[in-house]
PDB file of C-alpha atoms in Angstrom:
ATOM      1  CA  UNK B   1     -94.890-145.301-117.502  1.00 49.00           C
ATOM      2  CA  UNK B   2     -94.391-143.081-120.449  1.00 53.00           C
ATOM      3  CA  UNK B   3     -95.798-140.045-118.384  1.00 53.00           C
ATOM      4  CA  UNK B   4     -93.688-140.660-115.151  1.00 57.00           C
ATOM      5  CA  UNK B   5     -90.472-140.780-117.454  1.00 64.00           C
ATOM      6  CA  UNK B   6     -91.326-137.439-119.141  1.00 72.00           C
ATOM      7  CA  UNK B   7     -88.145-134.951-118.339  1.00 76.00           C
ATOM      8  CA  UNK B   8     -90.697-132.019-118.621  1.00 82.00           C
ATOM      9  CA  UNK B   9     -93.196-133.548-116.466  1.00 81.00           C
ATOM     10  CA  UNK B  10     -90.235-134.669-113.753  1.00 79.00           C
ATOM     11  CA  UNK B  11     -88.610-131.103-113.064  1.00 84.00           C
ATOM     12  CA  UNK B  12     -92.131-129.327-112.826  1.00 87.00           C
ATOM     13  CA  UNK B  13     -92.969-131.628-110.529  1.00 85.00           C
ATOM     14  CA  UNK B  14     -89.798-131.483-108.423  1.00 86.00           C
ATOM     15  CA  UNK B  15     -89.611-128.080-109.001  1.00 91.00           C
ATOM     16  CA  UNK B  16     -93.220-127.831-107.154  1.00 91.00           C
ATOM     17  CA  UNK B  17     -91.743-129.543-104.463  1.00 90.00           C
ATOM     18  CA  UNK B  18     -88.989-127.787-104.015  1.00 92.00           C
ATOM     19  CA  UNK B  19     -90.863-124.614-103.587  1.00 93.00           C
ATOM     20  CA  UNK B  20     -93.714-125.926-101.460  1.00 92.00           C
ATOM     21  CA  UNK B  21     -90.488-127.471 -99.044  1.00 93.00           C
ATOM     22  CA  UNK B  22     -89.096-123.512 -99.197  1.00 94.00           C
ATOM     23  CA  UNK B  23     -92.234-122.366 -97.589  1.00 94.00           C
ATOM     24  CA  UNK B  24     -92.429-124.789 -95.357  1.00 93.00           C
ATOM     25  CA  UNK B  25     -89.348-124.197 -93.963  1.00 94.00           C
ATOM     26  CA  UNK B  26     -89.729-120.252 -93.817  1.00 95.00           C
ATOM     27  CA  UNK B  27     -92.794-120.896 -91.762  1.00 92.00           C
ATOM     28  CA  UNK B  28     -91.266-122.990 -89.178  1.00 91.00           C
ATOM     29  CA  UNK B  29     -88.220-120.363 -89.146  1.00 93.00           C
ATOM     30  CA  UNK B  30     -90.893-117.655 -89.021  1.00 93.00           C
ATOM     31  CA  UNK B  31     -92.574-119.780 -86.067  1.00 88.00           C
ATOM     32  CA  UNK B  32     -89.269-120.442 -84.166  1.00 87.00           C
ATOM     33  CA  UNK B  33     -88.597-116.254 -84.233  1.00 88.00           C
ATOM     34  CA  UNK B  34     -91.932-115.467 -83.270  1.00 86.00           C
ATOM     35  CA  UNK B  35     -92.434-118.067 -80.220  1.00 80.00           C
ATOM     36  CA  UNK B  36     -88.464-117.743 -79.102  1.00 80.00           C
ATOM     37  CA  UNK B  37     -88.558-121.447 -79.225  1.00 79.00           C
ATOM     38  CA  UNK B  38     -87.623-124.235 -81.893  1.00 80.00           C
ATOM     39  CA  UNK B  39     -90.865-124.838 -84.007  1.00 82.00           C
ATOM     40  CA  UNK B  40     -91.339-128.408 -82.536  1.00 79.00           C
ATOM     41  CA  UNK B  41     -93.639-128.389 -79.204  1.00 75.00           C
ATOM     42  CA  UNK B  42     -97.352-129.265 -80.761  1.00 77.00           C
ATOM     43  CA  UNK B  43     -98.627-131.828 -82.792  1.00 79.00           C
ATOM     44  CA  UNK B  44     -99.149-129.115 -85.713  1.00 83.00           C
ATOM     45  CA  UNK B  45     -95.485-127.867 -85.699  1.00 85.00           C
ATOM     46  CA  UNK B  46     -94.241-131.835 -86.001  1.00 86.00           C
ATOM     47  CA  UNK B  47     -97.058-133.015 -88.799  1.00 88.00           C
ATOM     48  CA  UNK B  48     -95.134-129.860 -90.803  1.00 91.00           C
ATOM     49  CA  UNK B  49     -92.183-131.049 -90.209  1.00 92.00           C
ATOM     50  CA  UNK B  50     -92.249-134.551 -90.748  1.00 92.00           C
ATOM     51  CA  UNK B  51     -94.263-133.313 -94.571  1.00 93.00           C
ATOM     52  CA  UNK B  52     -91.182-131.138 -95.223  1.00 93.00           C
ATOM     53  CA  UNK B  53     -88.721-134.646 -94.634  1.00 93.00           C
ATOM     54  CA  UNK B  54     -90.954-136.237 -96.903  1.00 92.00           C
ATOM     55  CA  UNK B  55     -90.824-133.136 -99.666  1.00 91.00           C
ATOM     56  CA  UNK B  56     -87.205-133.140 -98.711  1.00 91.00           C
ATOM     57  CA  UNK B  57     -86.558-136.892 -99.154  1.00 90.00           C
ATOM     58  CA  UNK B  58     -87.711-136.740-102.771  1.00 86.00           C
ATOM     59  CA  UNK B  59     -86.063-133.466-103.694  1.00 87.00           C
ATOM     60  CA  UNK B  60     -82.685-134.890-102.434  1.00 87.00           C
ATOM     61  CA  UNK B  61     -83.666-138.054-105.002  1.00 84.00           C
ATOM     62  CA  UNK B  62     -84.268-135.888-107.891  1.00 83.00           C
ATOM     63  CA  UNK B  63     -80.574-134.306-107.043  1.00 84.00           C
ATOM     64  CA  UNK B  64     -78.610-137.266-106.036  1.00 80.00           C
ATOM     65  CA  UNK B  65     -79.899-140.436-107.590  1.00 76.00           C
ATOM     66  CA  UNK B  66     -79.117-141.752-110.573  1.00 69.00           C
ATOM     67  CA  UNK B  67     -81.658-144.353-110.704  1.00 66.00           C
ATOM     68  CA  UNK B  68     -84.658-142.406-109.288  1.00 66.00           C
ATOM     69  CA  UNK B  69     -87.684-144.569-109.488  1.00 64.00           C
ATOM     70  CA  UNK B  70     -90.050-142.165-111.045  1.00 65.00           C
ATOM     71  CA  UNK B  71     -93.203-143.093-109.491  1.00 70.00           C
ATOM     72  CA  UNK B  72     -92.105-142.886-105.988  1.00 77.00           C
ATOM     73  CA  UNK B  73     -92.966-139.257-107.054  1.00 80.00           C
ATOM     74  CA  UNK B  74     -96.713-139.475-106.839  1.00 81.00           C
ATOM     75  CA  UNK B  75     -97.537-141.290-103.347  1.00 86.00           C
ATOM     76  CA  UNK B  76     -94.610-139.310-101.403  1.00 88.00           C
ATOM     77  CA  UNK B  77     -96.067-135.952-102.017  1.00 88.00           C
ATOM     78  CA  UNK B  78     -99.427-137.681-102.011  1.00 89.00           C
ATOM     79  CA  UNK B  79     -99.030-138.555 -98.431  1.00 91.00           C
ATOM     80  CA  UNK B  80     -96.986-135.338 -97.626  1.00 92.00           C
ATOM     81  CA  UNK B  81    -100.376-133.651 -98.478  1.00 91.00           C
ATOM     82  CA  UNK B  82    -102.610-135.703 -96.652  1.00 91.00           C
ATOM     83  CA  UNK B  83    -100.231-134.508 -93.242  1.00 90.00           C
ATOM     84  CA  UNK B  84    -100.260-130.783 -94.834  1.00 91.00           C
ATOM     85  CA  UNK B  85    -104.322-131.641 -94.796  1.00 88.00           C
ATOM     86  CA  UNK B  86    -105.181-132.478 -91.210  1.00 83.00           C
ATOM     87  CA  UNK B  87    -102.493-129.823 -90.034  1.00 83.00           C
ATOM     88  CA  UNK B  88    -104.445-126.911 -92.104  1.00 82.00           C
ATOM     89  CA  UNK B  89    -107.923-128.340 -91.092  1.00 77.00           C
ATOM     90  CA  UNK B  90    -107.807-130.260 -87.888  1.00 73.00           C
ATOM     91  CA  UNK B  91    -105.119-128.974 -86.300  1.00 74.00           C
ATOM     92  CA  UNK B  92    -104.142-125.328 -87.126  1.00 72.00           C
ATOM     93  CA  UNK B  93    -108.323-123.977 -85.754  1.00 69.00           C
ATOM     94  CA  UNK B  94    -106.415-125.156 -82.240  1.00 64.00           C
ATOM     95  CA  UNK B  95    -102.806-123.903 -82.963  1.00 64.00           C
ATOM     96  CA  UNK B  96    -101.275-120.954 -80.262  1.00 60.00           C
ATOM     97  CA  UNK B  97     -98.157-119.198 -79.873  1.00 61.00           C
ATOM     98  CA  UNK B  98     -98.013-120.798 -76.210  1.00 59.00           C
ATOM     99  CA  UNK B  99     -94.816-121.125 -74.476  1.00 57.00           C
ATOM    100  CA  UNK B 100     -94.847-125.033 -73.535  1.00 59.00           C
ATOM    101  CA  UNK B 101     -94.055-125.630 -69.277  1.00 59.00           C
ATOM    102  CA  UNK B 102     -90.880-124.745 -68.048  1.00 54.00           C
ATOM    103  CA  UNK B 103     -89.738-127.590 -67.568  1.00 53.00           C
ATOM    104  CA  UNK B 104     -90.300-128.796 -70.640  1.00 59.00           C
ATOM    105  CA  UNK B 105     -88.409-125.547 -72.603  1.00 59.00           C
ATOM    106  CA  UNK B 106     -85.084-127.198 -72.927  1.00 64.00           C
ATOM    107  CA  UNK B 107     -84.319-126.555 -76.348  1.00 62.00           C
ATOM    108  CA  UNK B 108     -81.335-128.705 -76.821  1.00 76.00           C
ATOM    109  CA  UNK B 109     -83.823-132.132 -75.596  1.00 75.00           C
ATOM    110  CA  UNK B 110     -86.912-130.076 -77.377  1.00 73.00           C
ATOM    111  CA  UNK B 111     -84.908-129.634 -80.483  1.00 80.00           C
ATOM    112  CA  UNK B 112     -82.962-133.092 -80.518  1.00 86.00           C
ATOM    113  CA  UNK B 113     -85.537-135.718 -78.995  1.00 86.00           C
ATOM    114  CA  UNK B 114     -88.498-134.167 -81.311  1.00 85.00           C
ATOM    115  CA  UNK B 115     -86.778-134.022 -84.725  1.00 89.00           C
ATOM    116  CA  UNK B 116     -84.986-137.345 -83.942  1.00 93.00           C
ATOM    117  CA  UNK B 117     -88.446-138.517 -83.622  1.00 92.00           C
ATOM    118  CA  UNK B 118     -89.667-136.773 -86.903  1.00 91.00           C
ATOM    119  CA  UNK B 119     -87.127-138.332 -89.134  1.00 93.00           C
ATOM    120  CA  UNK B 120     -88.040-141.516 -87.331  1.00 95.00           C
ATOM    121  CA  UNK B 121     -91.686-141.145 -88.521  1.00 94.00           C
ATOM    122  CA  UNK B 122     -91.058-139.971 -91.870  1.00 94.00           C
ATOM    123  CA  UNK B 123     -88.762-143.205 -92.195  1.00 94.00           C
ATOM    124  CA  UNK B 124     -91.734-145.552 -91.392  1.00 96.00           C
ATOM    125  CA  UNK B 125     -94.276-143.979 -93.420  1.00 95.00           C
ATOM    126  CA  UNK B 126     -92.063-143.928 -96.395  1.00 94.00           C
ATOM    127  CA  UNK B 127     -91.100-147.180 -96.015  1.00 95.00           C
ATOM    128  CA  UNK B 128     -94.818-148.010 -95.795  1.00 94.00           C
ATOM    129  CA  UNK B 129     -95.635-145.740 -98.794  1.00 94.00           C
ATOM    130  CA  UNK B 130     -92.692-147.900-101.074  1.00 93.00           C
ATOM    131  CA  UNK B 131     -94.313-151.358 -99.919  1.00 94.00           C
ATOM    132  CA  UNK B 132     -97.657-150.107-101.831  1.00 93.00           C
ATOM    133  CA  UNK B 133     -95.635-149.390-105.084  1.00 90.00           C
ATOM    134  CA  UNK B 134     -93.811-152.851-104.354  1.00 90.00           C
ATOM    135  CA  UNK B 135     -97.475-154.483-104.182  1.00 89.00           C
ATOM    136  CA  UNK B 136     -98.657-152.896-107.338  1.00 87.00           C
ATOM    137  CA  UNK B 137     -95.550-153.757-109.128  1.00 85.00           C
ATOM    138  CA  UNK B 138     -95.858-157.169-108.196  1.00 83.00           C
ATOM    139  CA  UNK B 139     -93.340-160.308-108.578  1.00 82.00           C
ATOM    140  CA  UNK B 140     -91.450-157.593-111.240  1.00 82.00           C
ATOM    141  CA  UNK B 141     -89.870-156.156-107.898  1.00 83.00           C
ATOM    142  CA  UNK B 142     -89.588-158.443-105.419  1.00 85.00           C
ATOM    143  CA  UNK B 143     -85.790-160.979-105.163  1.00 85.00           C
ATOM    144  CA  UNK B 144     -86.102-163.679-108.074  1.00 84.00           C
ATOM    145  CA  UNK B 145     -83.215-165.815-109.696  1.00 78.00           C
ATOM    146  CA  UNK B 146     -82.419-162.971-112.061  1.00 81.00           C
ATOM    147  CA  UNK B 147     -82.317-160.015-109.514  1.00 83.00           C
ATOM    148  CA  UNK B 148     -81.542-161.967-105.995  1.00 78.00           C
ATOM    149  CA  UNK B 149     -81.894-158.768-103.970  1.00 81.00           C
ATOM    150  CA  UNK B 150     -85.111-157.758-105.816  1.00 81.00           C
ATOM    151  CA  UNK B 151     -85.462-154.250-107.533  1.00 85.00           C
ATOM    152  CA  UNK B 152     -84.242-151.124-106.590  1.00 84.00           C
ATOM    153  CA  UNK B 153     -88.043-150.061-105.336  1.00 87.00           C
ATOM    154  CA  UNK B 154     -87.524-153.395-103.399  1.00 90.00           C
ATOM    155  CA  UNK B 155     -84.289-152.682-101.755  1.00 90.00           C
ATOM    156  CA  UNK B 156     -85.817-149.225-101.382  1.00 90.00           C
ATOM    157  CA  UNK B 157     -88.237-150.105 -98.628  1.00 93.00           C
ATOM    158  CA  UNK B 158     -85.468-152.106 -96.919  1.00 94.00           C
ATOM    159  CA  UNK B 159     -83.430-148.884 -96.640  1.00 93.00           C
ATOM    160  CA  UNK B 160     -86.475-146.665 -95.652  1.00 94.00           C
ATOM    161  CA  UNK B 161     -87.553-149.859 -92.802  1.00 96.00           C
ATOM    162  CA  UNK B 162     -83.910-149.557 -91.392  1.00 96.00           C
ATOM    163  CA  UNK B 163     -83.301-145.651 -91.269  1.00 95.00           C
ATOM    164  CA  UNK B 164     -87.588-145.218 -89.592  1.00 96.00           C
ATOM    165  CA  UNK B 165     -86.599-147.794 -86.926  1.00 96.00           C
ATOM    166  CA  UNK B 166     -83.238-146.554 -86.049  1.00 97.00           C
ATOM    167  CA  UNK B 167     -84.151-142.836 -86.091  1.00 96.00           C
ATOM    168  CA  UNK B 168     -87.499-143.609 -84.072  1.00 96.00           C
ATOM    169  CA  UNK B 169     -85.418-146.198 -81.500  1.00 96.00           C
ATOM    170  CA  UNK B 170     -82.588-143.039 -81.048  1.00 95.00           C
ATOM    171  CA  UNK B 171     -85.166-140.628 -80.610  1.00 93.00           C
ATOM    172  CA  UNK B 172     -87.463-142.882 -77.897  1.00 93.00           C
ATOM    173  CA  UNK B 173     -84.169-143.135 -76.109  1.00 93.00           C
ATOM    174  CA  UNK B 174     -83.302-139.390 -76.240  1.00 91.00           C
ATOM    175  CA  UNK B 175     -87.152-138.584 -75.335  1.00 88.00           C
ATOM    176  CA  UNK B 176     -86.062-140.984 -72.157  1.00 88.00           C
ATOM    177  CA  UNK B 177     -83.161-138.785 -71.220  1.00 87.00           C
ATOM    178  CA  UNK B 178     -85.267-135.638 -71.295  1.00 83.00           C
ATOM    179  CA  UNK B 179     -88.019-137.636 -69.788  1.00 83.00           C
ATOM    180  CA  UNK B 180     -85.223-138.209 -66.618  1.00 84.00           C
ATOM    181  CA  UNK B 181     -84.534-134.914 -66.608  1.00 81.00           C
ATOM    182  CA  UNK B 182     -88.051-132.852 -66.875  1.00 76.00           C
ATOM    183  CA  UNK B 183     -90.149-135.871 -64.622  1.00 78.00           C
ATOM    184  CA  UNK B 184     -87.466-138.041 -62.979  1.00 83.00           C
ATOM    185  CA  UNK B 185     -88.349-140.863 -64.709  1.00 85.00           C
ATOM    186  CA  UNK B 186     -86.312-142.258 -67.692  1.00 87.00           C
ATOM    187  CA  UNK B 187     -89.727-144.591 -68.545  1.00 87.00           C
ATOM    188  CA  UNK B 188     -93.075-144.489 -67.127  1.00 85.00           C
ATOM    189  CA  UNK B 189     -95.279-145.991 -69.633  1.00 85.00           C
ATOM    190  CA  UNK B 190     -97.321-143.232 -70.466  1.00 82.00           C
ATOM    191  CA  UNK B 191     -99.542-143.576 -73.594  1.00 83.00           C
ATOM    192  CA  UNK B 192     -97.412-141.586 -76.058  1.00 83.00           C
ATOM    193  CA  UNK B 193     -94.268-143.579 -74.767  1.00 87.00           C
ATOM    194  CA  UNK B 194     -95.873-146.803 -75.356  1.00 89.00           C
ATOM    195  CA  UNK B 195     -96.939-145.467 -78.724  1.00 90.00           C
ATOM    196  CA  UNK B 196     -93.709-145.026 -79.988  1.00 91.00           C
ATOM    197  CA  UNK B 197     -92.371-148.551 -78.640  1.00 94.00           C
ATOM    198  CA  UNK B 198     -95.347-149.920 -80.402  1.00 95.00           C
ATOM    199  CA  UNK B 199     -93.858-148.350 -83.570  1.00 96.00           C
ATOM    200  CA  UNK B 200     -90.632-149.510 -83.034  1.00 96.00           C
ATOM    201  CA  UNK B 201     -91.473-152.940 -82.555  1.00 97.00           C
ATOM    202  CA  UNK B 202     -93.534-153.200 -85.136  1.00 97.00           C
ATOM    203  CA  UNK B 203     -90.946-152.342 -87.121  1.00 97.00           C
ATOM    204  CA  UNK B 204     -87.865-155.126 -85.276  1.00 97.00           C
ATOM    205  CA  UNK B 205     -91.188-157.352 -86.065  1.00 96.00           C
ATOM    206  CA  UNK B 206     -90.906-157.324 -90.038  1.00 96.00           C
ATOM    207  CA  UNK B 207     -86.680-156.657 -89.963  1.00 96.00           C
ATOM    208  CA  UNK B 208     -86.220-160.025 -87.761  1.00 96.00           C
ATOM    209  CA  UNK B 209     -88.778-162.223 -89.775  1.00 95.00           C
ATOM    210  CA  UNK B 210     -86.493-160.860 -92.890  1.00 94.00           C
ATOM    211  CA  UNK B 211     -83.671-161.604 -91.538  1.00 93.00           C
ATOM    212  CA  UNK B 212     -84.628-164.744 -90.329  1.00 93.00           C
ATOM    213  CA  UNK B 213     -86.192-166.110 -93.722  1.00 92.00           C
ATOM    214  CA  UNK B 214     -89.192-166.835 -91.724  1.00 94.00           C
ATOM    215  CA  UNK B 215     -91.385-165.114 -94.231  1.00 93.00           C
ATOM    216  CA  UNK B 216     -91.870-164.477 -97.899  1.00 91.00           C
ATOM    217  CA  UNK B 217     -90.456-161.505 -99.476  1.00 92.00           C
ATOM    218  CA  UNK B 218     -94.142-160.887-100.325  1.00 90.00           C
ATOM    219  CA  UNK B 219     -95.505-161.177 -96.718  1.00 92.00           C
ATOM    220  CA  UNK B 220     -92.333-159.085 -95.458  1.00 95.00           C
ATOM    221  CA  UNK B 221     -93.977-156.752 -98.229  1.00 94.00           C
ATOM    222  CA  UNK B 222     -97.074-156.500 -96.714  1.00 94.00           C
ATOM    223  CA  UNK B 223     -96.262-156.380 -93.368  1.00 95.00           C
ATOM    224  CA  UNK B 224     -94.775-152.926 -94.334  1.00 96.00           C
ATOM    225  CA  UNK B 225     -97.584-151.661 -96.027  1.00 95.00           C
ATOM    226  CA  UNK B 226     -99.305-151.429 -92.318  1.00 96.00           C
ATOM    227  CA  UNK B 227     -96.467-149.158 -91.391  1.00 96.00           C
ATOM    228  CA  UNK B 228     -98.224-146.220 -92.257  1.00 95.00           C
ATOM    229  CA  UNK B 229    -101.452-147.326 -90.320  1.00 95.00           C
ATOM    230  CA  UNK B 230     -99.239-148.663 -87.301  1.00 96.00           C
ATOM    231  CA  UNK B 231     -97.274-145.016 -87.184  1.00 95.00           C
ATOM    232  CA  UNK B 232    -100.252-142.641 -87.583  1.00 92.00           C
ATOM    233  CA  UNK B 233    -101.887-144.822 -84.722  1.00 90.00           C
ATOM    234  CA  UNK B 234     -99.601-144.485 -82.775  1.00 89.00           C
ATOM    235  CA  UNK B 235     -98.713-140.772 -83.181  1.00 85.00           C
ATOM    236  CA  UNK B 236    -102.146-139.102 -83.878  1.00 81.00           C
ATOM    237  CA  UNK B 237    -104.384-141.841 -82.260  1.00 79.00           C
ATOM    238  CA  UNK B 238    -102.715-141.895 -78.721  1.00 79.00           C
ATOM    239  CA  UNK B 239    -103.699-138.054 -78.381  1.00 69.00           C
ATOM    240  CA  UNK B 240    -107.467-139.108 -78.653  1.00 68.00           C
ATOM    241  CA  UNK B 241    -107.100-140.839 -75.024  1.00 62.00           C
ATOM    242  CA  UNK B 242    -106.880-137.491 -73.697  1.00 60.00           C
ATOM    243  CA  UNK B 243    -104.074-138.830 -70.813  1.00 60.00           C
ATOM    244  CA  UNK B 244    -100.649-139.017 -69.737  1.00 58.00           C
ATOM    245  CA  UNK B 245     -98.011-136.187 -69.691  1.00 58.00           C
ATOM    246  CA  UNK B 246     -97.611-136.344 -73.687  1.00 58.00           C
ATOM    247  CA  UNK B 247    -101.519-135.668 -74.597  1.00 55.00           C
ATOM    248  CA  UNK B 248    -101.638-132.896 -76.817  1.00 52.00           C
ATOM    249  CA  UNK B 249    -102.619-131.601 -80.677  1.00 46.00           C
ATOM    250  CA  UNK B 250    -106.505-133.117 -79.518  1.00 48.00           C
ATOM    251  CA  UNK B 251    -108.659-131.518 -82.125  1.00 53.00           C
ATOM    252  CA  UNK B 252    -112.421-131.893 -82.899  1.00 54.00           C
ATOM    253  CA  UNK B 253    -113.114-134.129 -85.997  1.00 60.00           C
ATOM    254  CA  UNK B 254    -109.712-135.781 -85.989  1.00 72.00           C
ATOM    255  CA  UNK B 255    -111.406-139.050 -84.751  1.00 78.00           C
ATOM    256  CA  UNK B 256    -113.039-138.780 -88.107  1.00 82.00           C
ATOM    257  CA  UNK B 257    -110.268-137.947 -90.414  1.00 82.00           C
ATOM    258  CA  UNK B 258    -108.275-140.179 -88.734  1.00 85.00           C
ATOM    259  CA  UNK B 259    -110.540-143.286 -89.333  1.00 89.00           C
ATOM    260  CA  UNK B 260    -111.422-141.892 -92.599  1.00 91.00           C
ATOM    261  CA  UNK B 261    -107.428-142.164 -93.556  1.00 92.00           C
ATOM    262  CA  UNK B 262    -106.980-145.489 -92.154  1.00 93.00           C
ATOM    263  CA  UNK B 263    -109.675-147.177 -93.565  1.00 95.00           C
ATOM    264  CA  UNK B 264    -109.366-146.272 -96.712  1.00 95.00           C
ATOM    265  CA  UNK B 265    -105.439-147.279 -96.495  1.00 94.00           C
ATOM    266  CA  UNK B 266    -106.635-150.820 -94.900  1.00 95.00           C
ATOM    267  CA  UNK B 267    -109.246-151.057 -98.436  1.00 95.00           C
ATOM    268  CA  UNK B 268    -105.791-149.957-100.784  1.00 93.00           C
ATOM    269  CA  UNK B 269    -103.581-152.793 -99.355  1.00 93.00           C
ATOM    270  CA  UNK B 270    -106.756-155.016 -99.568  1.00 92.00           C
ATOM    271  CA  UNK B 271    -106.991-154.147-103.428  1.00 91.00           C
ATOM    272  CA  UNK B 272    -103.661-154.673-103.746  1.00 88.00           C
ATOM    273  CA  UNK B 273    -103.281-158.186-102.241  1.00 85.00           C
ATOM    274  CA  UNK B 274    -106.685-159.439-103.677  1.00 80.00           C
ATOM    275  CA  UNK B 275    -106.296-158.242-107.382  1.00 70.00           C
ATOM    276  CA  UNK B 276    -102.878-157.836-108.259  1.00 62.00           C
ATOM    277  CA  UNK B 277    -100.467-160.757-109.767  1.00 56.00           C
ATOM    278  CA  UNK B 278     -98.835-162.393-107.318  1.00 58.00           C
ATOM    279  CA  UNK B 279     -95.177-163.441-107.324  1.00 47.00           C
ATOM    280  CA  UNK B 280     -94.454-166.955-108.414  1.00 43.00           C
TER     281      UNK B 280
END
């Protein structure tokens, strides 16, 4: 706790951050010059983006709030590098310069649908990235007699669980419009459409069992810890099928790294429920 707290330790930290989001963003400026076309048509381009809303999400903390809780530090860029990871090793070996079809290249649906979507995805896996800390912290964060709407980390995931959904619900419905006007169909159930309405009601899932006191704050806990799982299944793991309209950003080995991540995620929240204090 000590360590986290340590001013020195903080701005070098944020300061890395900062920086690494700065380069980020030049390269997807550089990208958009070079292919004529906002930086968001393949898988690669969006992993980068949705790591530089996660860099960006903790920078604007450090800035802005007051109560920063210090260790959010750690698993945000944590996971921000695991997304920097498979882009530099799985994905980049397969990257072009391509124009995407025609009919595709609008870039006000391009540029609106697909970052919609990003922030959308960056919501849910920070929200699911929170519910760990909340798990580790225990029955210290979650609502009690003394703090009725549980600790800030607690109210946290909340926030992060309302802005993923609504930001992934906006952008399925934008991806429709474009969808109506590229294919003449608003909905057609292709895999990477179904992927993302998996997502969002996975996520309507754990806000109406909230709001409806049908389950513990610790089980609506937990239920969020899948949301990273549920979101990179649904946004890396549909491309494996290899269908529909959407398939792209297939890569060799990303079956593995993919499994690789999510099992080892499914063994964290396991160590987390099994050993840790529970909430009385």
């Amino acid at each position: 706790n000590t360590l986290y707290k340590s001013r020195k330790l903080d701005v070098a930290a944020n300061m890395t951050c900062m920086m690494t989001s700065a380069v980020l963003l030049a390269l997807l400026a550089m990208r958009a010059y070079v292919a004529a076309r906002p930086p968001m048509s393949s898988l690669y381009e969006i992993v980068l983006m949705v790591s530089l809303i996660l860099m960006a999400f903790e920078t604007g903390a450090f800035f802005f709030c007051k109560n920063r809780t210090y260790t959010l530090m750690v698993p945000v860029t944590l996971m921000a590098s695991v997304l920097l990871f498979f882009a530099k090793f799985v994905l980049e070996p397969g990257d072009t310069f391509q124009p995407i079809p025609a009919v595709l290249n609008s870039s006000v649906f391009l540029t609106v649908h697909v970052f919609t979507i990003a922030l959308g995805f960056a919501g849910m896996i920070l929200s699911g990235v929170v519910a760990h800390l909340v798990l580790v912290r225990g029955a210290a964060a979650l609502p009690s007699a003394e703090q009725p709407k549980g600790s800030p980390l607690y109210s946290l995931l909340y926030g992060t669980l309302v802005f993923g959904a609504v930001f992934t619900i906006v952008g399925t419905l934008l991806g429709g419009v474009w969808a109506d006007f590229a294919w003449g169909r608003f909905w057609g159930f292709d895999p990477k459409e179904c992927g993302a309405l998996f997502v969002i009601l996975w996520a309507m899932l754990s806000l109406h069992l909230r709001a409806g006191r049908i389950v513990s704050a610790r089980v609506f806990v937990l239920l969020n810890c899948f949301n990273v799982v549920v979101t990179f299944l649904c946004w890396f793991g549909i491309n494996l099928l290899g269908v529909g309209l959407h398939s792209y950003g297939f890569q060799t080995g990303s079956v593995m790294w993919l499994a690789v991540f999510v099992g080892v995620d499914l063994f964290t929240i396991f160590i987390l429920c099994r050993f840790l204090p529970r909430a009385t």
